[in-house]
Coordinates of C-alpha atoms in Angstrom, one line a residue:
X3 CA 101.1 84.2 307.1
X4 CA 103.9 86.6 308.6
X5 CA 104.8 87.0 312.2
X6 CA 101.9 89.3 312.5
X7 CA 99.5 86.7 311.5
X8 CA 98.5 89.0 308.4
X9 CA 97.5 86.9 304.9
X10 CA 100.0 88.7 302.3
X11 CA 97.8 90.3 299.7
X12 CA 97.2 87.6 296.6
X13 CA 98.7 88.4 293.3
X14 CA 97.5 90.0 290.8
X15 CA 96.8 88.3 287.8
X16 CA 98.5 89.8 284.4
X17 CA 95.4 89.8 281.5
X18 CA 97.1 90.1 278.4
X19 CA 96.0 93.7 276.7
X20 CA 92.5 93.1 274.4
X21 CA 92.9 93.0 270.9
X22 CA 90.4 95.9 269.7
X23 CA 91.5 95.1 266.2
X24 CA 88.5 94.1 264.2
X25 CA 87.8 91.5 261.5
X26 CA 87.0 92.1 257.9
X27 CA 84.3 89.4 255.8
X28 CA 86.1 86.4 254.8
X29 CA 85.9 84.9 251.0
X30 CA 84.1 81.9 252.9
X31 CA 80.7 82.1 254.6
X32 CA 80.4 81.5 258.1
X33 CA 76.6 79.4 258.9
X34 CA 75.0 81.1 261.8
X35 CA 71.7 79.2 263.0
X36 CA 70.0 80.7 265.5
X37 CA 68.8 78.0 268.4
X38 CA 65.5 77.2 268.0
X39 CA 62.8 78.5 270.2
X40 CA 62.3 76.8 273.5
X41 CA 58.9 74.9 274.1
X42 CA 57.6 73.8 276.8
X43 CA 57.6 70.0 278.0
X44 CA 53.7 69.3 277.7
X45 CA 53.9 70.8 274.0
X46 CA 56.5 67.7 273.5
X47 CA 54.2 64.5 271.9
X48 CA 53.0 62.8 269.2
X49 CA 50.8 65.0 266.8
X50 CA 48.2 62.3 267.0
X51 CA 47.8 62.6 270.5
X52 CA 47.5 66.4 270.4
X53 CA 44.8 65.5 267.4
X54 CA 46.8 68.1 264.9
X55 CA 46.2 68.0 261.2
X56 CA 46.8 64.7 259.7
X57 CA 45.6 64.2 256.8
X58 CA 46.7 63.0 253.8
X59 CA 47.5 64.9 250.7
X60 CA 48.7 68.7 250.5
X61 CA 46.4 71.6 251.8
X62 CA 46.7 75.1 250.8
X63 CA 47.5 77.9 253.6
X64 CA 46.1 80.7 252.4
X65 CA 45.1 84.5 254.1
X66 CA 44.0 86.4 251.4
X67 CA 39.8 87.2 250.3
X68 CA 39.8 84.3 247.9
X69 CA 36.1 84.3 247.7
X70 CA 34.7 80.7 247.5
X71 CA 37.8 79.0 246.5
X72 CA 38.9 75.8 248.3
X73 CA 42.2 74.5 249.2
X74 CA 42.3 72.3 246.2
X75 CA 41.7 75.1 243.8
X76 CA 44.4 76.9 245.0
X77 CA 47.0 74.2 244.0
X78 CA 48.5 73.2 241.5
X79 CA 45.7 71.7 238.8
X80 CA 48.3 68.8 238.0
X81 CA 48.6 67.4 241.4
X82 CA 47.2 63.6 242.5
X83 CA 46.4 63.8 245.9
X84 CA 46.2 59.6 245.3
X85 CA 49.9 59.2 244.2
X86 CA 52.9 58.2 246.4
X87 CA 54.7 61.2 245.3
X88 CA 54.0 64.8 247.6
X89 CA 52.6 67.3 246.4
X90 CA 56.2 68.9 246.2
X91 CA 57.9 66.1 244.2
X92 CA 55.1 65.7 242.1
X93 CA 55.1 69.4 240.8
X94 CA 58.7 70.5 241.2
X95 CA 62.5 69.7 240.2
X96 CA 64.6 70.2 243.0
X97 CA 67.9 72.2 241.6
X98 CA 69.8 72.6 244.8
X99 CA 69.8 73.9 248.3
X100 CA 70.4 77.8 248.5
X101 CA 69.9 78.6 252.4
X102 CA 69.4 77.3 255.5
X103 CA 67.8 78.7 258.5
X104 CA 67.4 78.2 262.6
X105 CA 63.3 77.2 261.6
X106 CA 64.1 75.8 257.8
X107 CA 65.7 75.3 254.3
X108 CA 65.4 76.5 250.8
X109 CA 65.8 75.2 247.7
X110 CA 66.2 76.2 244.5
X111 CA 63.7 74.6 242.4
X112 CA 61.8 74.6 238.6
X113 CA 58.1 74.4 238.4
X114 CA 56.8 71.8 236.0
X115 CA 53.7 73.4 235.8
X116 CA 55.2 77.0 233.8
X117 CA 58.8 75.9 233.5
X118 CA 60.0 79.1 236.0
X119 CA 62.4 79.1 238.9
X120 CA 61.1 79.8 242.4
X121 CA 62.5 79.4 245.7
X122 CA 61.0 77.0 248.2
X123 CA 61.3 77.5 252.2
X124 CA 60.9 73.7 253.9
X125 CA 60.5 74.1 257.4
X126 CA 62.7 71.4 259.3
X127 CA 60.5 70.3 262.1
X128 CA 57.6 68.9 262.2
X129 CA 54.5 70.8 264.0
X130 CA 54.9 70.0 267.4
X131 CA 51.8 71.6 268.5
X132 CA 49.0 73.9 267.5
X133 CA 50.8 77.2 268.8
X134 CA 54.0 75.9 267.0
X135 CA 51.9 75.7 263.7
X136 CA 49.8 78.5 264.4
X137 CA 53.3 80.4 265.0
X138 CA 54.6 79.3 261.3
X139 CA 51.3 80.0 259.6
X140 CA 51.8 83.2 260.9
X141 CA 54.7 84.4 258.5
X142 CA 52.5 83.4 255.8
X143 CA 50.2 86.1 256.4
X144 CA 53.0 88.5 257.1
X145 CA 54.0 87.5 253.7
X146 CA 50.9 87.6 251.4
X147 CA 50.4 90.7 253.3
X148 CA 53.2 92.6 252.1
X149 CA 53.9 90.6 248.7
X150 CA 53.0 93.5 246.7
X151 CA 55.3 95.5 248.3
X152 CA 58.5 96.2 245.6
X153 CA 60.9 95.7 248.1
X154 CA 59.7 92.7 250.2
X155 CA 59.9 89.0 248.5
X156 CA 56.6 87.6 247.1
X157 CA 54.8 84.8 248.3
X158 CA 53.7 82.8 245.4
X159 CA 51.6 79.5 247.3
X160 CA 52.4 78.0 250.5
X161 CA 50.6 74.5 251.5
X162 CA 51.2 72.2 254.7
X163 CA 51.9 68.6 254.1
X164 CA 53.0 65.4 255.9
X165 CA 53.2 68.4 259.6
X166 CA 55.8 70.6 257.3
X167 CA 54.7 74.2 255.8
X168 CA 56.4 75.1 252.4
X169 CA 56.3 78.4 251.2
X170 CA 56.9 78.8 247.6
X171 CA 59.0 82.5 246.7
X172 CA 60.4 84.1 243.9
X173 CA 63.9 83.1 243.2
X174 CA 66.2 86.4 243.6
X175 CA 69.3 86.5 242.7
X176 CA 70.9 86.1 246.1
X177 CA 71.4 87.6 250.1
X178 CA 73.2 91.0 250.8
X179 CA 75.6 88.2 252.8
X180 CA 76.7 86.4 249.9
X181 CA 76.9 89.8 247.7
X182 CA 79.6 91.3 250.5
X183 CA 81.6 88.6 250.6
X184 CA 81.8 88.5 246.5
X185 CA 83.5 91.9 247.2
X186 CA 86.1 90.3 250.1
X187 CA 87.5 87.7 247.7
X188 CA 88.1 90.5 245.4
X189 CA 89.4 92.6 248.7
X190 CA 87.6 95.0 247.4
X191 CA 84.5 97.4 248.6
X192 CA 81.0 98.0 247.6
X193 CA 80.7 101.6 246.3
X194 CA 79.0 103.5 248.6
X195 CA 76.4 104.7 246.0
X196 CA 75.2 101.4 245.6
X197 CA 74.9 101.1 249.5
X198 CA 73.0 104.3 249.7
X199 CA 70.7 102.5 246.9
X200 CA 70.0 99.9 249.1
X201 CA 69.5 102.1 252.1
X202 CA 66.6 103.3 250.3
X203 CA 65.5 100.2 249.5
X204 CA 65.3 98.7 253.0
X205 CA 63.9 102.0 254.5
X206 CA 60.9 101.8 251.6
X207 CA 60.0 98.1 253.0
X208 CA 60.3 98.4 256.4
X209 CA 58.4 102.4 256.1
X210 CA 55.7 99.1 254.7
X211 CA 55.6 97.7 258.3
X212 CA 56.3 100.6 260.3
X213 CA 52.6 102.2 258.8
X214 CA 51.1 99.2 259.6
X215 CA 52.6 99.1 263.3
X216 CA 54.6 96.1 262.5
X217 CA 58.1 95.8 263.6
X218 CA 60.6 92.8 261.8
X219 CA 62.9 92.2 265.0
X220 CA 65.1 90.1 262.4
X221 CA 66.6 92.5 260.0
X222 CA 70.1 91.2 258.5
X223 CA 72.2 90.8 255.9
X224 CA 70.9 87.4 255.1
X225 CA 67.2 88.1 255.5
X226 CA 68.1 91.0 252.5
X227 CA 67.6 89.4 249.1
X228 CA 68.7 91.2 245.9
X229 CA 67.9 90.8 242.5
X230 CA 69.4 90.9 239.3
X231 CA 68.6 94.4 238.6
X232 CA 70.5 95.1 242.3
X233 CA 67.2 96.0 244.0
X234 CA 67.1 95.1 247.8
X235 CA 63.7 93.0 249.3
X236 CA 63.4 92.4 252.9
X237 CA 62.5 88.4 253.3
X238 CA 61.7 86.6 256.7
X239 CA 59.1 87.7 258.0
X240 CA 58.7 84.8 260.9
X241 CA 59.3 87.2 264.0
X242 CA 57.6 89.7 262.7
X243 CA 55.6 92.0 265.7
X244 CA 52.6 93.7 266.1
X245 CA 52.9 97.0 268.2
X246 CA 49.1 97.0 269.0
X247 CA 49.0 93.4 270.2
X248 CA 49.9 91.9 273.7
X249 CA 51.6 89.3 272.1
X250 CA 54.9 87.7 273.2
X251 CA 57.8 88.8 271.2
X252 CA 61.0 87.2 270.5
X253 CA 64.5 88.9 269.7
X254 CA 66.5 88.4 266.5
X255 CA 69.9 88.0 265.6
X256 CA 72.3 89.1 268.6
X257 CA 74.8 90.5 266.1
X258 CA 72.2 93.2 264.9
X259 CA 70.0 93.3 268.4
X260 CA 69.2 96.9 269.7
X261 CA 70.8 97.4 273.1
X262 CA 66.7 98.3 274.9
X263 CA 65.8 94.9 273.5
X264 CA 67.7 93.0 275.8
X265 CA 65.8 94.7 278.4
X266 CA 62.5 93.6 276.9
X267 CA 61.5 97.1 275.5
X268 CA 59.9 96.5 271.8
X269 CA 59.8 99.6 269.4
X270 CA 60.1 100.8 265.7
X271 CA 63.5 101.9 266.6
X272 CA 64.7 98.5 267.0
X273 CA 64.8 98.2 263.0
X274 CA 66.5 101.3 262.8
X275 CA 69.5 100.1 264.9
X276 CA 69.2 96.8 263.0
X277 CA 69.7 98.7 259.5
X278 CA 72.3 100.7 261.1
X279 CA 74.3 97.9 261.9
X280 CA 73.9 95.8 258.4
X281 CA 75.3 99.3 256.3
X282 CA 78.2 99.5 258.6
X283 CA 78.9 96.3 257.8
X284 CA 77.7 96.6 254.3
X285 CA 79.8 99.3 253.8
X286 CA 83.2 98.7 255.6
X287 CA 83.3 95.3 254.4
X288 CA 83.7 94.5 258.4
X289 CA 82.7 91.2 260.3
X290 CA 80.2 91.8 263.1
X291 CA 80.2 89.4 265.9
X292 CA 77.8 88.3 268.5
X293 CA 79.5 89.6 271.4
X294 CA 83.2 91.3 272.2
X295 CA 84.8 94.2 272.5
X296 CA 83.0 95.5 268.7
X297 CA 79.7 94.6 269.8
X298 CA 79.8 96.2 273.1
X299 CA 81.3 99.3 271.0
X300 CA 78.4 99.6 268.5
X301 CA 76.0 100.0 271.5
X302 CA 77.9 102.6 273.1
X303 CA 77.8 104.8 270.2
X304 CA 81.4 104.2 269.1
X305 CA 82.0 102.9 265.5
X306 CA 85.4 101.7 264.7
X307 CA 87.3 104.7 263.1
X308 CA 90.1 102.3 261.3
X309 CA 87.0 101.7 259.0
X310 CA 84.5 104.4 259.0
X311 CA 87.2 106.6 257.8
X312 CA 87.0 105.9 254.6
X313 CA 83.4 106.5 254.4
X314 CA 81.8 110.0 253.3
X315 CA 81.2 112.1 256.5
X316 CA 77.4 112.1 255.5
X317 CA 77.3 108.3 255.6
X318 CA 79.4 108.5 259.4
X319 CA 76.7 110.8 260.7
X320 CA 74.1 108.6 259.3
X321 CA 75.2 105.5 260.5
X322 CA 76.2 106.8 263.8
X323 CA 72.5 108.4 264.0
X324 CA 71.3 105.0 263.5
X325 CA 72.9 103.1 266.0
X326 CA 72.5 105.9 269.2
X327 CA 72.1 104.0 272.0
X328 CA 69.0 105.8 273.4
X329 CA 65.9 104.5 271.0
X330 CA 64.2 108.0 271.7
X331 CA 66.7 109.9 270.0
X332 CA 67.3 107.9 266.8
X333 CA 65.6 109.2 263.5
X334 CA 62.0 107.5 262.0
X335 CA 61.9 105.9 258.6
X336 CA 60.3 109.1 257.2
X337 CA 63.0 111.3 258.6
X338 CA 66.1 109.0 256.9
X339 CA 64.0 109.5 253.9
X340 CA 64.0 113.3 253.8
X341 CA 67.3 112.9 254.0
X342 CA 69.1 114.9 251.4
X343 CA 70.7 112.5 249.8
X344 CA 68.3 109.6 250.0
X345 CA 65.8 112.0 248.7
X346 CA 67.9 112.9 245.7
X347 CA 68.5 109.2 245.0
X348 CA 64.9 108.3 245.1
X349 CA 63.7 111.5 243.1
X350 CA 66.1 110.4 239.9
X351 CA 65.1 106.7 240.5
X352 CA 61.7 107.7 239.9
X353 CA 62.3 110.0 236.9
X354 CA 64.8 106.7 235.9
X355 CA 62.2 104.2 236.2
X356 CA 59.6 106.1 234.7
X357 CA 62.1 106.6 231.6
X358 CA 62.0 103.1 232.1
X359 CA 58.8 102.2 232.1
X360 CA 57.8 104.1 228.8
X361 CA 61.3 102.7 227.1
X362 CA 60.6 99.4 227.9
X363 CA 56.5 99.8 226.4
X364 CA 57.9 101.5 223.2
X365 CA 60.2 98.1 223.0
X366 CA 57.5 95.9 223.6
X367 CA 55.1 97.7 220.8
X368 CA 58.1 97.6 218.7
X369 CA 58.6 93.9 219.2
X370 CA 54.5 93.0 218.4
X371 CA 55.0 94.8 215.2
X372 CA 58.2 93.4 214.0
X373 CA 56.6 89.8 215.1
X374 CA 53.8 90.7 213.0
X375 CA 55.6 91.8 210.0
X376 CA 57.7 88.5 210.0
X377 CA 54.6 86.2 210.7
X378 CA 53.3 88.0 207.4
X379 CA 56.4 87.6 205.3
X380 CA 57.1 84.1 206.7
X381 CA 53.4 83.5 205.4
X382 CA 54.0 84.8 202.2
X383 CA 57.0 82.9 201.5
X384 CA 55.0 79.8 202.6
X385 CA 52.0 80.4 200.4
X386 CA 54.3 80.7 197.5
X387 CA 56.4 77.7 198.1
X388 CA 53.4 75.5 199.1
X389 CA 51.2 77.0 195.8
X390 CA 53.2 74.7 193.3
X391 CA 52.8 71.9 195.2
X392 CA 49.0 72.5 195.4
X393 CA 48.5 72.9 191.9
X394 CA 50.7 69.5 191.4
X395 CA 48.6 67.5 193.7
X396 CA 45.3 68.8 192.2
X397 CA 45.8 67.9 188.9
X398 CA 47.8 64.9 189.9
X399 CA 45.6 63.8 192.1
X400 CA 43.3 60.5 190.4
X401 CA 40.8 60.5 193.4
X402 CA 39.3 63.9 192.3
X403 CA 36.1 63.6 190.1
X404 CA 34.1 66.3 188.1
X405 CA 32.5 66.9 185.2
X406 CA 34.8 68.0 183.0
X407 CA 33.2 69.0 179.8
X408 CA 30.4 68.2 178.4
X409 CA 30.3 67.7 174.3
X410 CA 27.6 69.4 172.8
X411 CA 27.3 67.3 169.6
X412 CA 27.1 64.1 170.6
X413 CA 25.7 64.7 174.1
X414 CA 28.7 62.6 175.8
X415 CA 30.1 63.2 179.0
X416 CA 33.3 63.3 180.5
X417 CA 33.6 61.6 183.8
X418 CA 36.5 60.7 186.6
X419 CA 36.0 59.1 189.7
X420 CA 35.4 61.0 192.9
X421 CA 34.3 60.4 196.1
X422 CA 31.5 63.3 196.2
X423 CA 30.1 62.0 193.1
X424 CA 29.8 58.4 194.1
X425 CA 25.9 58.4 193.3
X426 CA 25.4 56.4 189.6
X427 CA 23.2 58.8 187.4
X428 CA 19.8 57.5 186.6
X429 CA 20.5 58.5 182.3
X430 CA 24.0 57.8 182.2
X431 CA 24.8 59.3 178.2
X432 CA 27.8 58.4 176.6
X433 CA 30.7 58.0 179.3
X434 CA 34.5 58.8 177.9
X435 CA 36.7 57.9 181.1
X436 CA 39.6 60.0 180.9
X437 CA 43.1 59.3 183.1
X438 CA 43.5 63.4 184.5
X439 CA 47.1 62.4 184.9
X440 CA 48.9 64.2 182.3
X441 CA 50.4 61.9 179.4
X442 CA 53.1 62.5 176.5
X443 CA 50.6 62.8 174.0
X444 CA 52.7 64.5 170.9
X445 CA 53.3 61.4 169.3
X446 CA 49.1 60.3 169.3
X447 CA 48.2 63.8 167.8
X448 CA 50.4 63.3 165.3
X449 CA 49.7 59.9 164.2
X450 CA 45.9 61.1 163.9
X451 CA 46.5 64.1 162.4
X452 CA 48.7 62.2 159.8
X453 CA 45.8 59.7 159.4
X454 CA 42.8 62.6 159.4
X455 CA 44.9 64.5 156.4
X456 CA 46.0 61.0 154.6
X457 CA 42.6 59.9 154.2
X458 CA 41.1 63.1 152.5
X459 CA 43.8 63.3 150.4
X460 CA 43.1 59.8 149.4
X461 CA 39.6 61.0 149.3
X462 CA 40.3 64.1 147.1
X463 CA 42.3 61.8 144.9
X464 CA 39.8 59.0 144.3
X465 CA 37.3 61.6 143.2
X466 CA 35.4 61.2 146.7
X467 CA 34.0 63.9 148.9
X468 CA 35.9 65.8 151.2
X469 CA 34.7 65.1 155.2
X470 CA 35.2 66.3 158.5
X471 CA 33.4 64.1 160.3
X472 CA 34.6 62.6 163.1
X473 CA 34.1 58.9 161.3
X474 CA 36.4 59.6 158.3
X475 CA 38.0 56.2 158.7
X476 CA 34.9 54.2 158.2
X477 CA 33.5 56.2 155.6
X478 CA 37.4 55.9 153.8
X479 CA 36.9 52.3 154.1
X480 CA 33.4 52.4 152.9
X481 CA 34.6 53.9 150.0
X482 CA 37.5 51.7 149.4
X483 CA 35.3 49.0 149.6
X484 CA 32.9 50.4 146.9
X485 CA 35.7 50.6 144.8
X486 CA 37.5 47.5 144.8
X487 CA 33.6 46.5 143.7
X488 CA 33.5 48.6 141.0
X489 CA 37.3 47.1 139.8
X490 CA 36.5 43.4 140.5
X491 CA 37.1 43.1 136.9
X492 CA 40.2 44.0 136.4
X493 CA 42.5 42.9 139.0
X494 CA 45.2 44.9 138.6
X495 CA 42.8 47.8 138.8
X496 CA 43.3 48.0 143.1
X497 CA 47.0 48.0 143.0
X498 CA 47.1 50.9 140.3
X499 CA 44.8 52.5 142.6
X500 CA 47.1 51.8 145.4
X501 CA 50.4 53.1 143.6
X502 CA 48.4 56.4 142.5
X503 CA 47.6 57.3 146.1
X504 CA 51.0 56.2 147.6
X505 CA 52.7 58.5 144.3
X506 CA 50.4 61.1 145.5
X507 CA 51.1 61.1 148.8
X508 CA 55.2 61.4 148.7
X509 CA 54.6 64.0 145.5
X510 CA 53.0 66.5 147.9
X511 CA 56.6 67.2 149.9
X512 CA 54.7 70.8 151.5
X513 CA 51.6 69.3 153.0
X514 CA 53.4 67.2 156.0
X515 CA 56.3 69.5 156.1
X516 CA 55.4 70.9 159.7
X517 CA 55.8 67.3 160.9

């Protein structure tokens, strides 16, 4: 204090000049949870003592007209409800954790019921209380409502068990999140007509809710999920709003939050500034932030020129229409979709996909046939190759019995054992067992043959009569025997007879030739 008895004036402090120098996405991903949602203190207990669900075994959460069907029925077929296993470890393989949320987790897992891939959504906490469940069973009728949408995620089953919802998805191929920061550790950017492709795609799902007077409230890069074929599908559904209730509503992501929002003013446009602010990022590769000097930019209308300069003028105006501060004066789904360029894009998708469509049904027809002509040939080649073998085993096979022939002279019957004919006939006639497997049999013919033609040449010799009957060796010896009678008196009459035949035989050279 001076002689006056005035203060001197307090110095002024020096702030260092703000850095308005903004960050671009890192190779790595930073993990933003949201805090959960405040509760109140009575809602805190046991679930027993607020007499919640707690029953044993899995039960199916389900919104749609299913008719009669019953919880059971609409799980899995395979499940126990008896075993020690849940209903989850009993009819999945868990591959690996793929997200994590403020509310849950998902995983990566392989049915063993069809062998596919799905994504599963674990919620973290238990149900603290009725409106808590009531509040997660709620984004399971968001999602079966808009599962046949083409650009929201489908909602396969979804079941409560042990006070824990699980939602089971299809399995894309990842977020918009992880997809822009494959570009930053290339340093590189995502062409901007694949980010006008996936403008379309978000504006076709949330035109879905919009109709419906639905409002997401959480739209962001990591709610985005894209597929394989690079097609966009709004996920998350958990905050969703309807416009015609008097429901409480609750605010998104504060990087992507609409400035009137904070003030507790609800509206379609909302979304629109959200998807404003995930193409600018999207497209300038840039790192929003929940607060700072960026974020207080974006809802003044300002967009950082150091990045949007590189960006088509169209795609400036567009963005910058999207994120005007004043929700009355930003554009409706249906007017960014008259848009000229978005319209252009979406009219040679659908001539694409419809090219497409009738490519991919000329393929399939193409594939039934060719299957068909190598099931043929493959059936072929098997008939011939097995046809051998068949032939083989029939005639090889000893257990096969029929009536072979059946001699007409003397009435006798050739027989081999079966088991159809296992019934003994009542007038059995003259039985000839035969072996069917096939013998070497030359050297038998021949013998008998020699023996047949020795014997009426001996015949023809001696002066006897030439026979063919089947008994030529007992009449032979018949006859030989009447002979060495007739010579009894002269013994050396049989071994002249003996020499003659032998001396015949060897003299006729010609008759055993072919032998």
């Amino acid at each position: 204090m001076n002689g006056l008895g005035i203060k001197p004036p307090l110095p002024v402090p020096q702030l260092p000049e703000l850095n308005l120098s903004h960050s671009l996405k890192q190779g790595h991903r930073k993990h933003r949870t949201n805090p959960p949602k405040l509760f109140f203190k009575h809602e805190i207990s046991m679930n027993k003592s607020l007499g919640l669900r707690n029953e044993s075994g899995a039960h199916a959460i389900s919104f749609r007209e299913n008719g009669n069907e019953t919880s059971a029925a609409l799980l899995s077929p395979k499940y126990k409800k008896d075993a020690n296993l849940s209903y989850y470890e009993q009819r999945f393989d868990q591959i690996t954790r793929i997200g994590e949320g403020s509310f849950g987790e998902v995983f990566k897992v392989r049915s063993k019921d069809d062998g596919k891939y799905y994504a599963i959504k674990k919620s973290k906490q238990y149900f603290r209380s009725e409106h808590y469940r009531a509040e997660r069973l709620e984004e399971v009728r968001r999602y079966e409502q808009f599962s046949n949408h083409e650009n929201c995620v489908t909602l396969h089953r979804a079941w409560e068990e042990d006070e824990r919802l699980f939602m089971q998805m299809e399995l894309c191929q990842g977020s918009l999140e992880d997809y822009a920061r494959d570009f930053a550790l290339k340093n590189e950017r995502i062409p901007e007509d694949e980010v006008w492709s996936f403008l379309l795609d978000l504006l076709l799902a949330i035109k879905g809710l919009h109709d419906q007077n639905l409002i997401h409230l959480d739209i962001k890069l990591e709610n985005i999920l894209i597929t394989e074929d690079k097609i966009c599908k709004l996920a998350d559904f958990g905050l969703v709003y309807d416009l015609t209730s008097k429901g409480h509503a609750v605010e998104g992501d504060s990087r992507y939050i609409a400035p009137e929002v904070l003030q507790g003013q609800f509206s379609k446009a909302a979304d629109i500034f959200s998807l404003g602010a995930c193409i600018l990022e999207l497209a300038c590769n840039i790192e929003l932030e929940s607060n700072g000097p960026l974020w207080q930019q974006l809802r003044e209308g300002q967009l950082p020129k150091e990045f949007v300069e590189e960006l088509s003028p169209d795609l400036q105006a567009l963005i910058k229409w999207m994120l005007e501060p004043n929700p009355s004066q930003r554009p409706n789904v249906n007017t960014l979709l008259s848009h000229p360029r978005i319209a252009t894009i979406q009219k040679s998708r659908t001539r694409f996909w419809g090219i497409n469509m009738y490519r991919k049904r000329i393929w399939r027809k193409l594939c039934n046939w060719t299957q068909f002509f190598i099931s043929l040939f493959l059936t072929i080649i098997t008939w011939f190759h097995l046809k051998p073998r068949l032939r083989r085993k029939r005639l090889g096979d000893t257990s096969v019995c029929s009536i072979d022939s059946i001699d007409n002279d003397d009435s006798s019957v050739q027989i081999t054992p079966s088991h159809a004919n296992q019934s003994i006939p009542k007038n059995t006639p003259s039985v000839r067992i035969v072996n069917s497997t096939p013998l070497n049999t030359s050297g038998l013919h021949f013998r008998n043959r020699l023996k047949r033609d020795g014997v009426n040449l001996s015949r023809t010799l001696l002066g006897f009569e030439s026979s063919d009957d089947e008994n030529d060796d007992v009449s032979f010896a018949s006859d030989i025997q009447r002979l060495n009678d007739s010579n009894q008196g002269t013994p050396n009459t049989s071994q002249d007879n003996s020499s003659i035949i032998c001396k015949k035989l060897f003299e006729q050279p010609g008759e055993f030739s072919d032998y």
